[in-house]
mmCIF file of C-alpha atoms in Angstrom:
data_model
loop_
_atom_site.group_PDB
_atom_site.id
_atom_site.type_symbol
_atom_site.label_atom_id
_atom_site.label_comp_id
_atom_site.label_asym_id
_atom_site.label_seq_id
_atom_site.Cartn_x
_atom_site.Cartn_y
_atom_site.Cartn_z
ATOM 1 C CA MET U 1 -2.829 -4.446 7.274
ATOM 2 C CA LEU U 2 -2.931 -0.913 5.986
ATOM 3 C CA PRO U 3 -6.284 0.564 5.021
ATOM 4 C CA LEU U 4 -5.668 2.870 2.116
ATOM 5 C CA ARG U 5 -7.825 5.141 0.051
ATOM 6 C CA PRO U 6 -5.391 7.438 -1.777
ATOM 7 C CA ALA U 7 -6.262 11.037 -2.504
ATOM 8 C CA GLY U 8 -8.100 11.127 -5.806
ATOM 9 C CA SER U 9 -9.686 7.713 -5.306
ATOM 10 C CA LEU U 10 -12.857 8.720 -3.452
ATOM 11 C CA CYS U 11 -15.076 8.163 -6.491
ATOM 12 C CA LEU U 12 -13.679 4.698 -7.300
ATOM 13 C CA SER U 13 -15.809 1.598 -7.007
ATOM 14 C CA ASP U 14 -14.693 -1.186 -4.675
ATOM 15 C CA ALA U 15 -13.321 -3.140 -7.645
ATOM 16 C CA GLU U 16 -11.423 -0.107 -8.954
ATOM 17 C CA LEU U 17 -9.985 0.591 -5.500
ATOM 18 C CA ASP U 18 -8.900 -3.046 -5.160
ATOM 19 C CA ALA U 19 -7.165 -2.781 -8.543
ATOM 20 C CA LEU U 20 -5.464 0.475 -7.513
ATOM 21 C CA ASN U 21 -4.211 -1.046 -4.262
ATOM 22 C CA LYS U 22 -2.862 -4.036 -6.197
ATOM 23 C CA GLN U 23 -1.070 -1.656 -8.545
ATOM 24 C CA ILE U 24 0.326 0.243 -5.539
ATOM 25 C CA MET U 25 1.691 -3.002 -4.078
ATOM 26 C CA GLU U 26 3.272 -4.033 -7.382
ATOM 27 C CA THR U 27 4.824 -0.594 -7.930
ATOM 28 C CA VAL U 28 6.199 -0.434 -4.381
ATOM 29 C CA GLN U 29 7.728 -3.902 -4.817
ATOM 30 C CA THR U 30 9.245 -2.977 -8.183
ATOM 31 C CA GLU U 31 10.760 0.258 -6.857
ATOM 32 C CA GLY U 32 12.359 -1.696 -4.005
ATOM 33 C CA ARG U 33 12.307 0.913 -1.217
ATOM 34 C CA VAL U 34 10.025 -1.210 0.976
ATOM 35 C CA PHE U 35 8.261 -4.538 0.563
ATOM 36 C CA LEU U 36 4.527 -5.147 0.799
ATOM 37 C CA THR U 37 2.375 -8.177 0.365
ATOM 38 C CA ALA U 38 -1.386 -8.393 0.298
ATOM 39 C CA THR U 39 -4.301 -10.312 1.674
ATOM 40 C CA LEU U 40 -8.037 -10.420 1.193
ATOM 41 C CA ILE U 41 -10.269 -9.200 4.000
ATOM 42 C CA ARG U 42 -13.935 -9.998 3.404
ATOM 43 C CA GLY U 43 -13.124 -10.272 -0.272
ATOM 44 C CA ARG U 44 -11.362 -6.901 -0.462
ATOM 45 C CA PHE U 45 -7.715 -6.439 -1.443
ATOM 46 C CA ALA U 46 -5.644 -5.119 1.482
ATOM 47 C CA LEU U 47 -2.003 -4.098 1.611
ATOM 48 C CA ARG U 48 0.011 -5.973 4.209
ATOM 49 C CA ALA U 49 3.414 -5.311 5.716
ATOM 50 C CA CYS U 50 5.002 -8.027 7.844
ATOM 51 C CA ILE U 51 7.700 -6.594 10.080
ATOM 52 C CA LEU U 52 9.887 -9.188 11.776
ATOM 53 C CA HIS U 53 13.375 -7.752 12.147
ATOM 54 C CA TYR U 54 14.182 -6.643 15.692
ATOM 55 C CA GLY U 55 16.065 -3.639 14.334
ATOM 56 C CA THR U 56 13.038 -2.132 12.613
ATOM 57 C CA SER U 57 12.561 1.430 13.846
ATOM 58 C CA GLU U 58 9.732 3.936 13.868
ATOM 59 C CA ALA U 59 11.619 5.726 11.103
ATOM 60 C CA ASP U 60 11.486 2.548 8.994
ATOM 61 C CA ILE U 61 7.713 2.389 9.478
ATOM 62 C CA GLY U 62 7.530 6.056 8.515
ATOM 63 C CA VAL U 63 9.367 5.295 5.267
ATOM 64 C CA LEU U 64 6.911 2.473 4.556
ATOM 65 C CA VAL U 65 3.857 4.669 5.114
ATOM 66 C CA ALA U 66 5.328 7.612 3.186
ATOM 67 C CA THR U 67 6.251 5.349 0.269
ATOM 68 C CA VAL U 68 2.778 3.825 0.066
ATOM 69 C CA ARG U 69 1.151 7.266 0.251
ATOM 70 C CA GLU U 70 3.453 8.709 -2.416
ATOM 71 C CA VAL U 71 2.962 5.814 -4.820
ATOM 72 C CA GLY U 72 -0.782 5.811 -4.148
ATOM 73 C CA ALA U 73 -1.100 9.526 -4.870
ATOM 74 C CA ARG U 74 0.982 9.176 -8.030
ATOM 75 C CA LEU U 75 -1.081 6.273 -9.379
ATOM 76 C CA ALA U 76 -4.452 7.773 -8.396
ATOM 77 C CA ALA U 77 -3.685 11.064 -10.186
#
């Protein structure tokens, strides 16, 4: 799971932050660079990446994190 509170989202309520994270997931999926799913943790929406391929590298994880941050910043602006 990836805890995320994008820049510009500090004043959002829990419900607004959950909605933003859902929008981040949907946008990331639509853009197709990486794939995220989600789960609920104590009733809160959390982004989730499941990495299974043996060939996944640190660089791949870096792309995932950078993509989520970039989309999050764009949507929170």
